[in-house]
Amino acid sequence: ECCKAFFRRNAPKGLDYFKCPYEEKCKMDVSNRRFCKRCRLRKCFEIGMRKEYILTEEEKMRKRQRIDDNRYGRMLDLEKKMSRSGVVSTTQVPPNRVLRTMEPEEEVIINEIVAAYRASLEIPIESKVPRDNANFSDLVNIAEVSVRRVVDMAKKLKAFKALSQTDQIALLKGGSIELLIIRSVISFDKEHNYFLDPFDKDSLAMTPDQLKMGIEKPALPQAAQDLKTTGLFDEHMKFVKSLAVDLKADETVLILLLMLSLFSPDRPNVQDKTYISAEQEKYALLLCRYLESKYPSPVARSIYPRLLMKLTDIRNLNEEHSQVLLKLNPEGIQPLMKEVMDMHLKKDGEDSDSSSVASP
């Protein structure tokens, strides 16, 4: 097992990466193999070990998924045979015994994204807008802190930091509204029926009624009329409750959905689509594994596709939100909100600066 671990770590680097201080005449045995990595790696290649056989983390997850799927299929076949033969099992497996255990590397990734999200909540709210007397423009400005928290979270992730600055900006700007929609679900307190991030003061909470009143009291009457006729707010609340109440999505599930939305390879101006697509697939597999660690397989298999379908619903909501925001007068909107959503003044005739999103 030690040799396998050594090979997994060093084979991708190749022999040329290492140097032998003893003219490549090292004798490889248990006692001295640790003194020369080059000769040890050469010995691995000589006995038939191949770096092509080393699985990536995504491939490992897929392999485990196939093994679990086959095991689950065999269990179903056995149950069907027993049912046809009239044999009734006298022992039932408790629900918690059929849950799948998360792999250590999967837990590491989940811990990273959850920690990044929670750390982002420490960014203070500077808005002085009264929650019970806000108009539509005020609501957009109130959302600025959510944008700052999304940006802060993203910049704490290794996978995101590995991207070029161009792709970082493209993902954040292209997915800004969708990311805010998912964040609204995370911040929704279904017991008290209001929106509030955990570390914020209770006085900053906003109820659905307060939000609806603010939307119907706009800076531009036409914008509110459009919003009212499309029923966008009602659709938004329906979406929030479908995740928070109907599917009972917990914080981890919602943060994983946030990752799936963030790493969308089809955003405008994205360059490294292959890497971003691989990251999105990684988080999709991780969501599946997390559900299977929380629910029995049949339940997890039912919930998983319904959660993925919510990403389509988010896209539809994004389109409707965008149409309304286009009609909003940008004069009273905070710079970051104009930048992220490309709401710069038409008279400027210039591309919006991306310094705030791009800065560390």
mmCIF file of C-alpha atoms in Angstrom:
data_model
loop_
_atom_site.group_PDB
_atom_site.id
_atom_site.type_symbol
_atom_site.label_atom_id
_atom_site.label_comp_id
_atom_site.label_asym_id
_atom_site.label_seq_id
_atom_site.Cartn_x
_atom_site.Cartn_y
_atom_site.Cartn_z
ATOM 1 C CA GLU A 1 0.000 0.000 0.000
ATOM 2 C CA CYS A 2 2.924 2.348 0.689
ATOM 3 C CA CYS A 3 4.207 1.780 -2.844
ATOM 4 C CA LYS A 4 0.770 2.471 -4.322
ATOM 5 C CA ALA A 5 0.525 5.750 -2.422
ATOM 6 C CA PHE A 6 4.061 6.715 -3.489
ATOM 7 C CA PHE A 7 3.251 5.922 -7.114
ATOM 8 C CA ARG A 8 -0.011 7.928 -7.082
ATOM 9 C CA ARG A 9 1.821 10.973 -5.723
ATOM 10 C CA ASN A 10 4.888 10.877 -7.958
ATOM 11 C CA ALA A 11 4.110 9.058 -11.221
ATOM 12 C CA PRO A 12 2.357 12.083 -12.802
ATOM 13 C CA LYS A 13 5.590 14.079 -12.358
ATOM 14 C CA GLY A 14 7.642 11.603 -14.422
ATOM 15 C CA LEU A 15 11.178 10.258 -13.931
ATOM 16 C CA ASP A 16 12.846 13.412 -15.244
ATOM 17 C CA TYR A 17 11.447 15.351 -12.305
ATOM 18 C CA PHE A 18 13.738 13.445 -9.883
ATOM 19 C CA LYS A 19 17.528 13.082 -9.688
ATOM 20 C CA CYS A 20 19.511 10.112 -8.348
ATOM 21 C CA PRO A 21 22.648 11.016 -6.348
ATOM 22 C CA TYR A 22 24.063 7.494 -6.784
ATOM 23 C CA GLU A 23 24.207 7.091 -10.585
ATOM 24 C CA GLU A 24 20.893 5.213 -10.619
ATOM 25 C CA LYS A 25 22.357 2.147 -8.925
ATOM 26 C CA CYS A 26 20.229 2.246 -5.801
ATOM 27 C CA LYS A 27 19.069 -1.101 -4.448
ATOM 28 C CA MET A 28 15.350 -0.977 -3.767
ATOM 29 C CA ASP A 29 14.187 -2.741 -0.617
ATOM 30 C CA VAL A 30 12.030 -1.886 2.380
ATOM 31 C CA SER A 31 14.896 -0.365 4.357
ATOM 32 C CA ASN A 32 16.387 2.042 1.780
ATOM 33 C CA ARG A 33 13.641 2.743 -0.769
ATOM 34 C CA ARG A 34 12.852 6.106 0.787
ATOM 35 C CA PHE A 35 16.324 7.507 0.025
ATOM 36 C CA CYS A 36 15.943 7.782 -3.768
ATOM 37 C CA LYS A 37 12.630 8.667 -5.357
ATOM 38 C CA ARG A 38 13.927 8.341 -8.920
ATOM 39 C CA CYS A 39 15.091 4.745 -8.541
ATOM 40 C CA ARG A 40 12.013 3.844 -6.571
ATOM 41 C CA LEU A 41 9.741 5.278 -9.257
ATOM 42 C CA ARG A 42 11.783 3.561 -12.007
ATOM 43 C CA LYS A 43 11.331 0.255 -10.157
ATOM 44 C CA CYS A 44 7.564 0.858 -10.076
ATOM 45 C CA PHE A 45 7.517 1.342 -13.850
ATOM 46 C CA GLU A 46 9.683 -1.753 -14.392
ATOM 47 C CA ILE A 47 7.282 -4.043 -12.542
ATOM 48 C CA GLY A 48 4.388 -2.850 -14.678
ATOM 49 C CA MET A 49 2.796 0.022 -12.785
ATOM 50 C CA ARG A 50 1.343 2.656 -15.160
ATOM 51 C CA LYS A 51 0.459 6.261 -14.429
ATOM 52 C CA GLU A 52 -2.406 5.999 -16.931
ATOM 53 C CA TYR A 53 -4.180 3.785 -14.400
ATOM 54 C CA ILE A 54 -4.211 6.469 -11.705
ATOM 55 C CA LEU A 55 -7.742 7.768 -11.217
ATOM 56 C CA THR A 56 -8.572 11.432 -10.720
ATOM 57 C CA GLU A 57 -10.822 12.404 -7.805
ATOM 58 C CA GLU A 58 -13.772 12.711 -10.193
ATOM 59 C CA GLU A 59 -13.055 9.255 -11.638
ATOM 60 C CA LYS A 60 -12.838 7.790 -8.134
ATOM 61 C CA MET A 61 -16.232 9.277 -7.289
ATOM 62 C CA ARG A 62 -17.734 7.865 -10.487
ATOM 63 C CA LYS A 63 -16.240 4.430 -9.791
ATOM 64 C CA ARG A 64 -17.649 4.392 -6.258
ATOM 65 C CA GLN A 65 -20.985 5.533 -7.667
ATOM 66 C CA ARG A 66 -21.023 2.602 -10.124
ATOM 67 C CA ILE A 67 -20.138 0.159 -7.345
ATOM 68 C CA ASP A 68 -22.908 1.533 -5.137
ATOM 69 C CA ASP A 69 -25.369 1.459 -8.041
ATOM 70 C CA ASN A 70 -24.546 -2.191 -8.736
ATOM 71 C CA ARG A 71 -24.894 -3.069 -5.054
ATOM 72 C CA TYR A 72 -28.237 -1.289 -4.896
ATOM 73 C CA GLY A 73 -29.393 -3.084 -8.059
ATOM 74 C CA ARG A 74 -28.468 -6.481 -6.610
ATOM 75 C CA MET A 75 -30.428 -5.684 -3.448
ATOM 76 C CA LEU A 76 -33.504 -4.822 -5.515
ATOM 77 C CA ASP A 77 -33.156 -8.024 -7.575
ATOM 78 C CA LEU A 78 -32.896 -10.084 -4.397
ATOM 79 C CA GLU A 79 -35.988 -8.431 -2.941
ATOM 80 C CA LYS A 80 -37.943 -9.149 -6.141
ATOM 81 C CA LYS A 81 -36.886 -12.825 -6.142
ATOM 82 C CA MET A 82 -37.858 -13.200 -2.497
ATOM 83 C CA SER A 83 -41.197 -11.544 -3.205
ATOM 84 C CA ARG A 84 -41.938 -13.866 -6.166
ATOM 85 C CA SER A 85 -40.989 -16.957 -4.156
ATOM 86 C CA GLY A 86 -43.200 -15.948 -1.271
ATOM 87 C CA VAL A 87 -40.284 -15.594 1.121
ATOM 88 C CA VAL A 88 -40.770 -12.787 3.610
ATOM 89 C CA SER A 89 -37.808 -11.303 5.404
ATOM 90 C CA THR A 90 -38.259 -11.305 9.159
ATOM 91 C CA THR A 91 -35.518 -8.742 9.704
ATOM 92 C CA GLN A 92 -35.664 -5.208 8.447
ATOM 93 C CA VAL A 93 -32.600 -3.051 7.970
ATOM 94 C CA PRO A 94 -32.991 0.239 9.868
ATOM 95 C CA PRO A 95 -33.035 3.268 7.524
ATOM 96 C CA ASN A 96 -29.779 4.628 8.938
ATOM 97 C CA ARG A 97 -27.987 1.394 8.016
ATOM 98 C CA VAL A 98 -28.528 1.851 4.287
ATOM 99 C CA LEU A 99 -27.005 5.330 4.186
ATOM 100 C CA ARG A 100 -23.750 5.667 2.297
ATOM 101 C CA THR A 101 -20.667 6.981 4.043
ATOM 102 C CA MET A 102 -18.981 10.067 2.652
ATOM 103 C CA GLU A 103 -15.376 9.567 1.576
ATOM 104 C CA PRO A 104 -12.744 11.685 3.399
ATOM 105 C CA GLU A 105 -11.883 13.659 0.248
ATOM 106 C CA GLU A 106 -15.573 14.421 -0.300
ATOM 107 C CA GLU A 107 -15.915 15.703 3.256
ATOM 108 C CA VAL A 108 -12.857 17.918 2.734
ATOM 109 C CA ILE A 109 -14.460 19.622 -0.280
ATOM 110 C CA ILE A 110 -17.796 20.092 1.491
ATOM 111 C CA ASN A 111 -16.079 21.487 4.575
ATOM 112 C CA GLU A 112 -14.165 23.935 2.361
ATOM 113 C CA ILE A 113 -17.217 25.379 0.600
ATOM 114 C CA VAL A 114 -19.346 25.528 3.757
ATOM 115 C CA ALA A 115 -16.519 27.249 5.662
ATOM 116 C CA ALA A 116 -16.067 29.726 2.794
ATOM 117 C CA TYR A 117 -19.776 30.522 2.767
ATOM 118 C CA ARG A 118 -19.958 31.032 6.541
ATOM 119 C CA ALA A 119 -16.826 33.194 6.552
ATOM 120 C CA SER A 120 -18.370 35.416 3.875
ATOM 121 C CA LEU A 121 -21.270 36.181 6.225
ATOM 122 C CA GLU A 122 -18.915 38.229 8.398
ATOM 123 C CA ILE A 123 -18.841 41.035 5.808
ATOM 124 C CA PRO A 124 -20.805 43.836 7.545
ATOM 125 C CA ILE A 125 -23.937 45.482 6.188
ATOM 126 C CA GLU A 126 -23.417 49.204 5.588
ATOM 127 C CA SER A 127 -26.820 50.010 4.090
ATOM 128 C CA LYS A 128 -28.930 52.422 6.163
ATOM 129 C CA VAL A 129 -32.101 51.889 4.118
ATOM 130 C CA PRO A 130 -35.118 51.271 6.407
ATOM 131 C CA ARG A 131 -36.467 47.778 5.736
ATOM 132 C CA ASP A 132 -40.102 48.828 6.133
ATOM 133 C CA ASN A 133 -39.916 51.822 3.792
ATOM 134 C CA ALA A 134 -37.798 50.605 0.876
ATOM 135 C CA ASN A 135 -38.581 51.122 -2.803
ATOM 136 C CA PHE A 136 -37.442 48.948 -5.689
ATOM 137 C CA SER A 137 -34.109 50.758 -6.150
ATOM 138 C CA ASP A 138 -33.469 50.457 -2.409
ATOM 139 C CA LEU A 139 -33.988 46.694 -2.592
ATOM 140 C CA VAL A 140 -31.377 46.438 -5.344
ATOM 141 C CA ASN A 141 -28.916 48.379 -3.189
ATOM 142 C CA ILE A 142 -29.749 46.266 -0.131
ATOM 143 C CA ALA A 143 -28.739 43.234 -2.218
ATOM 144 C CA GLU A 144 -25.248 44.705 -2.621
ATOM 145 C CA VAL A 145 -23.998 43.052 0.560
ATOM 146 C CA SER A 146 -25.176 39.691 -0.784
ATOM 147 C CA VAL A 147 -23.104 40.296 -3.915
ATOM 148 C CA ARG A 148 -20.071 41.169 -1.796
ATOM 149 C CA ARG A 149 -20.555 38.003 0.226
ATOM 150 C CA VAL A 150 -20.852 35.853 -2.906
ATOM 151 C CA VAL A 151 -17.639 37.365 -4.310
ATOM 152 C CA ASP A 152 -15.860 36.870 -0.979
ATOM 153 C CA MET A 153 -16.947 33.234 -0.804
ATOM 154 C CA ALA A 154 -15.824 32.492 -4.358
ATOM 155 C CA LYS A 155 -12.388 33.968 -3.741
ATOM 156 C CA LYS A 156 -11.861 31.625 -0.794
ATOM 157 C CA LEU A 157 -12.275 28.511 -2.985
ATOM 158 C CA LYS A 158 -9.196 26.768 -4.397
ATOM 159 C CA ALA A 159 -11.063 25.762 -7.558
ATOM 160 C CA PHE A 160 -12.126 29.358 -8.201
ATOM 161 C CA LYS A 161 -8.710 30.864 -7.424
ATOM 162 C CA ALA A 162 -7.172 28.496 -9.992
ATOM 163 C CA LEU A 163 -9.087 30.323 -12.746
ATOM 164 C CA SER A 164 -7.767 33.293 -14.674
ATOM 165 C CA GLN A 165 -9.035 36.705 -13.588
ATOM 166 C CA THR A 166 -10.977 36.925 -16.852
ATOM 167 C CA ASP A 167 -12.895 33.735 -16.091
ATOM 168 C CA GLN A 168 -13.449 34.726 -12.454
ATOM 169 C CA ILE A 169 -15.095 37.957 -13.587
ATOM 170 C CA ALA A 170 -17.107 36.163 -16.279
ATOM 171 C CA LEU A 171 -18.514 33.627 -13.805
ATOM 172 C CA LEU A 172 -19.392 36.211 -11.158
ATOM 173 C CA LYS A 173 -20.958 38.723 -13.521
ATOM 174 C CA GLY A 174 -22.694 36.141 -15.681
ATOM 175 C CA GLY A 175 -24.149 34.310 -12.703
ATOM 176 C CA SER A 176 -24.755 37.228 -10.329
ATOM 177 C CA ILE A 177 -28.562 37.165 -10.353
ATOM 178 C CA GLU A 178 -28.769 33.367 -10.168
ATOM 179 C CA LEU A 179 -26.327 33.318 -7.262
ATOM 180 C CA LEU A 180 -28.395 35.955 -5.443
ATOM 181 C CA ILE A 181 -31.541 33.888 -5.999
ATOM 182 C CA ILE A 182 -29.942 30.815 -4.399
ATOM 183 C CA ARG A 183 -28.552 32.942 -1.554
ATOM 184 C CA SER A 184 -32.059 34.186 -0.859
ATOM 185 C CA VAL A 185 -33.123 30.585 -0.228
ATOM 186 C CA ILE A 186 -30.220 30.039 2.180
ATOM 187 C CA SER A 187 -31.079 33.221 4.103
ATOM 188 C CA PHE A 188 -34.810 32.437 4.264
ATOM 189 C CA ASP A 189 -35.907 31.533 7.795
ATOM 190 C CA LYS A 190 -39.001 29.413 7.244
ATOM 191 C CA GLU A 191 -39.870 29.353 10.946
ATOM 192 C CA HIS A 192 -40.052 33.152 11.224
ATOM 193 C CA ASN A 193 -40.924 33.758 7.554
ATOM 194 C CA TYR A 194 -38.243 36.356 6.869
ATOM 195 C CA PHE A 195 -34.901 36.763 5.071
ATOM 196 C CA LEU A 196 -31.836 37.250 7.290
ATOM 197 C CA ASP A 197 -28.262 35.969 7.256
ATOM 198 C CA PRO A 198 -27.205 34.315 10.556
ATOM 199 C CA PHE A 199 -24.769 36.989 11.831
ATOM 200 C CA ASP A 200 -26.935 39.989 10.924
ATOM 201 C CA LYS A 201 -29.040 41.935 13.413
ATOM 202 C CA ASP A 202 -32.728 41.068 13.651
ATOM 203 C CA SER A 203 -33.554 44.644 12.651
ATOM 204 C CA LEU A 204 -32.119 43.885 9.189
ATOM 205 C CA ALA A 205 -34.575 41.063 8.533
ATOM 206 C CA MET A 206 -37.067 41.502 5.692
ATOM 207 C CA THR A 207 -40.381 39.712 5.436
ATOM 208 C CA PRO A 208 -41.957 38.708 2.114
ATOM 209 C CA ASP A 209 -44.592 41.405 2.677
ATOM 210 C CA GLN A 210 -41.931 44.100 3.108
ATOM 211 C CA LEU A 211 -40.207 42.957 -0.077
ATOM 212 C CA LYS A 212 -43.453 42.949 -2.015
ATOM 213 C CA MET A 213 -44.340 46.454 -0.801
ATOM 214 C CA GLY A 214 -40.878 47.702 -1.800
ATOM 215 C CA ILE A 215 -41.233 46.224 -5.268
ATOM 216 C CA GLU A 216 -44.605 47.910 -5.705
ATOM 217 C CA LYS A 217 -43.130 51.280 -4.678
ATOM 218 C CA PRO A 218 -40.507 51.804 -7.374
ATOM 219 C CA ALA A 219 -38.242 54.567 -8.555
ATOM 220 C CA LEU A 220 -39.647 53.893 -12.016
ATOM 221 C CA PRO A 221 -43.394 53.136 -12.056
ATOM 222 C CA GLN A 222 -43.132 51.184 -15.305
ATOM 223 C CA ALA A 223 -40.602 48.781 -13.775
ATOM 224 C CA ALA A 224 -42.963 47.919 -10.933
ATOM 225 C CA GLN A 225 -45.859 47.532 -13.317
ATOM 226 C CA ASP A 226 -43.877 45.038 -15.366
ATOM 227 C CA LEU A 227 -42.897 43.162 -12.213
ATOM 228 C CA LYS A 228 -46.467 43.140 -10.992
ATOM 229 C CA THR A 229 -47.905 41.881 -14.269
ATOM 230 C CA THR A 230 -45.383 39.067 -14.594
ATOM 231 C CA GLY A 231 -45.878 38.017 -10.984
ATOM 232 C CA LEU A 232 -42.122 37.760 -10.584
ATOM 233 C CA PHE A 233 -42.101 38.225 -6.822
ATOM 234 C CA ASP A 234 -44.716 35.515 -6.351
ATOM 235 C CA GLU A 235 -42.699 33.202 -8.610
ATOM 236 C CA HIS A 236 -39.567 33.969 -6.597
ATOM 237 C CA MET A 237 -41.269 33.139 -3.297
ATOM 238 C CA LYS A 238 -42.723 29.981 -4.805
ATOM 239 C CA PHE A 239 -39.207 28.944 -5.799
ATOM 240 C CA VAL A 240 -37.779 29.769 -2.352
ATOM 241 C CA LYS A 241 -40.410 27.699 -0.567
ATOM 242 C CA SER A 242 -40.132 24.810 -3.026
ATOM 243 C CA LEU A 243 -36.508 24.363 -1.945
ATOM 244 C CA ALA A 244 -36.638 25.432 1.696
ATOM 245 C CA VAL A 245 -39.983 23.838 2.595
ATOM 246 C CA ASP A 246 -40.999 21.228 0.008
ATOM 247 C CA LEU A 247 -37.573 19.670 -0.618
ATOM 248 C CA LYS A 248 -36.276 20.589 2.858
ATOM 249 C CA ALA A 249 -32.905 21.528 1.352
ATOM 250 C CA ASP A 250 -30.383 22.142 4.132
ATOM 251 C CA GLU A 251 -27.492 24.595 4.103
ATOM 252 C CA THR A 252 -25.041 22.135 2.521
ATOM 253 C CA VAL A 253 -27.417 21.213 -0.312
ATOM 254 C CA LEU A 254 -28.046 24.881 -1.090
ATOM 255 C CA ILE A 255 -24.348 25.741 -1.024
ATOM 256 C CA LEU A 256 -23.682 22.867 -3.439
ATOM 257 C CA LEU A 257 -26.374 24.294 -5.725
ATOM 258 C CA LEU A 258 -24.591 27.629 -5.391
ATOM 259 C CA MET A 259 -21.401 25.919 -6.612
ATOM 260 C CA LEU A 260 -23.219 24.318 -9.552
ATOM 261 C CA SER A 261 -24.515 27.725 -10.573
ATOM 262 C CA LEU A 262 -21.179 29.486 -10.025
ATOM 263 C CA PHE A 263 -19.213 27.004 -12.157
ATOM 264 C CA SER A 264 -21.403 27.294 -15.257
ATOM 265 C CA PRO A 265 -19.276 26.891 -18.410
ATOM 266 C CA ASP A 266 -21.887 28.575 -20.633
ATOM 267 C CA ARG A 267 -21.498 32.059 -19.119
ATOM 268 C CA PRO A 268 -20.594 34.848 -21.582
ATOM 269 C CA ASN A 269 -16.851 35.446 -22.125
ATOM 270 C CA VAL A 270 -15.766 32.249 -20.341
ATOM 271 C CA GLN A 271 -12.483 30.900 -21.730
ATOM 272 C CA ASP A 272 -11.544 27.715 -19.850
ATOM 273 C CA LYS A 273 -14.827 25.877 -20.406
ATOM 274 C CA THR A 274 -13.247 22.427 -19.944
ATOM 275 C CA TYR A 275 -11.972 23.155 -16.428
ATOM 276 C CA ILE A 276 -15.171 24.893 -15.354
ATOM 277 C CA SER A 277 -17.311 22.065 -16.736
ATOM 278 C CA ALA A 278 -15.216 19.513 -14.822
ATOM 279 C CA GLU A 279 -15.668 21.504 -11.604
ATOM 280 C CA GLN A 280 -19.420 21.695 -12.144
ATOM 281 C CA GLU A 281 -19.566 17.935 -12.695
ATOM 282 C CA LYS A 282 -17.528 17.400 -9.529
ATOM 283 C CA TYR A 283 -20.026 19.366 -7.456
ATOM 284 C CA ALA A 284 -22.955 17.569 -9.110
ATOM 285 C CA LEU A 285 -21.478 14.202 -8.105
ATOM 286 C CA LEU A 286 -20.759 15.570 -4.651
ATOM 287 C CA LEU A 287 -24.388 16.671 -4.267
ATOM 288 C CA CYS A 288 -25.509 13.154 -5.172
ATOM 289 C CA ARG A 289 -23.107 11.587 -2.681
ATOM 290 C CA TYR A 290 -24.172 13.989 0.068
ATOM 291 C CA LEU A 291 -27.847 13.160 -0.455
ATOM 292 C CA GLU A 292 -27.060 9.439 -0.312
ATOM 293 C CA SER A 293 -25.265 9.975 2.999
ATOM 294 C CA LYS A 294 -28.331 11.725 4.386
ATOM 295 C CA TYR A 295 -31.229 9.719 2.930
ATOM 296 C CA PRO A 296 -31.828 6.073 1.973
ATOM 297 C CA SER A 297 -30.967 5.488 -1.697
ATOM 298 C CA PRO A 298 -34.559 5.519 -3.045
ATOM 299 C CA VAL A 299 -35.228 8.878 -1.381
ATOM 300 C CA ALA A 300 -31.902 10.360 -2.514
ATOM 301 C CA ARG A 301 -32.560 9.167 -6.076
ATOM 302 C CA SER A 302 -35.903 10.943 -5.998
ATOM 303 C CA ILE A 303 -34.606 14.232 -4.583
ATOM 304 C CA TYR A 304 -31.441 14.552 -6.693
ATOM 305 C CA PRO A 305 -33.037 15.124 -10.143
ATOM 306 C CA ARG A 306 -35.598 17.485 -8.601
ATOM 307 C CA LEU A 307 -32.772 19.599 -7.197
ATOM 308 C CA LEU A 308 -30.988 19.690 -10.557
ATOM 309 C CA MET A 309 -34.230 20.784 -12.208
ATOM 310 C CA LYS A 310 -34.237 23.770 -9.857
ATOM 311 C CA LEU A 311 -31.211 25.081 -11.750
ATOM 312 C CA THR A 312 -33.467 25.375 -14.802
ATOM 313 C CA ASP A 313 -36.050 27.229 -12.713
ATOM 314 C CA ILE A 314 -33.297 29.593 -11.571
ATOM 315 C CA ARG A 315 -32.366 30.315 -15.187
ATOM 316 C CA ASN A 316 -35.984 31.219 -15.932
ATOM 317 C CA LEU A 317 -36.161 33.495 -12.880
ATOM 318 C CA ASN A 318 -32.871 35.055 -13.930
ATOM 319 C CA GLU A 319 -34.342 36.025 -17.307
ATOM 320 C CA GLU A 320 -37.391 37.615 -15.682
ATOM 321 C CA HIS A 321 -35.304 39.499 -13.110
ATOM 322 C CA SER A 322 -33.011 40.777 -15.859
ATOM 323 C CA GLN A 323 -35.907 42.159 -17.897
ATOM 324 C CA VAL A 324 -37.138 44.150 -14.899
ATOM 325 C CA LEU A 325 -33.671 45.424 -13.958
ATOM 326 C CA LEU A 326 -33.155 46.733 -17.488
ATOM 327 C CA LYS A 327 -36.045 49.158 -16.892
ATOM 328 C CA LEU A 328 -34.640 50.424 -13.604
ATOM 329 C CA ASN A 329 -33.057 53.879 -13.523
ATOM 330 C CA PRO A 330 -29.370 53.223 -12.738
ATOM 331 C CA GLU A 331 -28.813 56.731 -11.300
ATOM 332 C CA GLY A 332 -29.549 55.650 -7.738
ATOM 333 C CA ILE A 333 -27.878 52.239 -7.899
ATOM 334 C CA GLN A 334 -24.635 51.503 -6.036
ATOM 335 C CA PRO A 335 -21.513 51.134 -8.268
ATOM 336 C CA LEU A 336 -20.946 47.463 -7.458
ATOM 337 C CA MET A 337 -24.509 46.558 -8.395
ATOM 338 C CA LYS A 338 -24.201 48.434 -11.689
ATOM 339 C CA GLU A 339 -20.876 46.746 -12.354
ATOM 340 C CA VAL A 340 -21.951 43.193 -11.623
ATOM 341 C CA MET A 341 -25.201 43.495 -13.544
ATOM 342 C CA ASP A 342 -23.805 45.756 -16.292
ATOM 343 C CA MET A 343 -26.229 48.521 -15.307
ATOM 344 C CA HIS A 344 -23.914 51.414 -16.288
ATOM 345 C CA LEU A 345 -25.479 54.603 -17.571
ATOM 346 C CA LYS A 346 -26.258 54.575 -21.272
ATOM 347 C CA LYS A 347 -24.695 57.998 -21.705
ATOM 348 C CA ASP A 348 -21.319 56.605 -20.584
ATOM 349 C CA GLY A 349 -21.089 54.448 -23.704
ATOM 350 C CA GLU A 350 -18.282 52.421 -22.121
ATOM 351 C CA ASP A 351 -17.865 48.944 -20.761
ATOM 352 C CA SER A 352 -18.357 48.739 -17.021
ATOM 353 C CA ASP A 353 -15.190 48.506 -14.956
ATOM 354 C CA SER A 354 -14.651 45.159 -13.255
ATOM 355 C CA SER A 355 -12.151 46.286 -10.650
ATOM 356 C CA SER A 356 -14.375 45.584 -7.638
ATOM 357 C CA VAL A 357 -15.177 42.051 -8.712
ATOM 358 C CA ALA A 358 -11.614 41.343 -9.781
ATOM 359 C CA SER A 359 -9.830 42.757 -6.749
ATOM 360 C CA PRO A 360 -8.652 40.289 -4.114
#
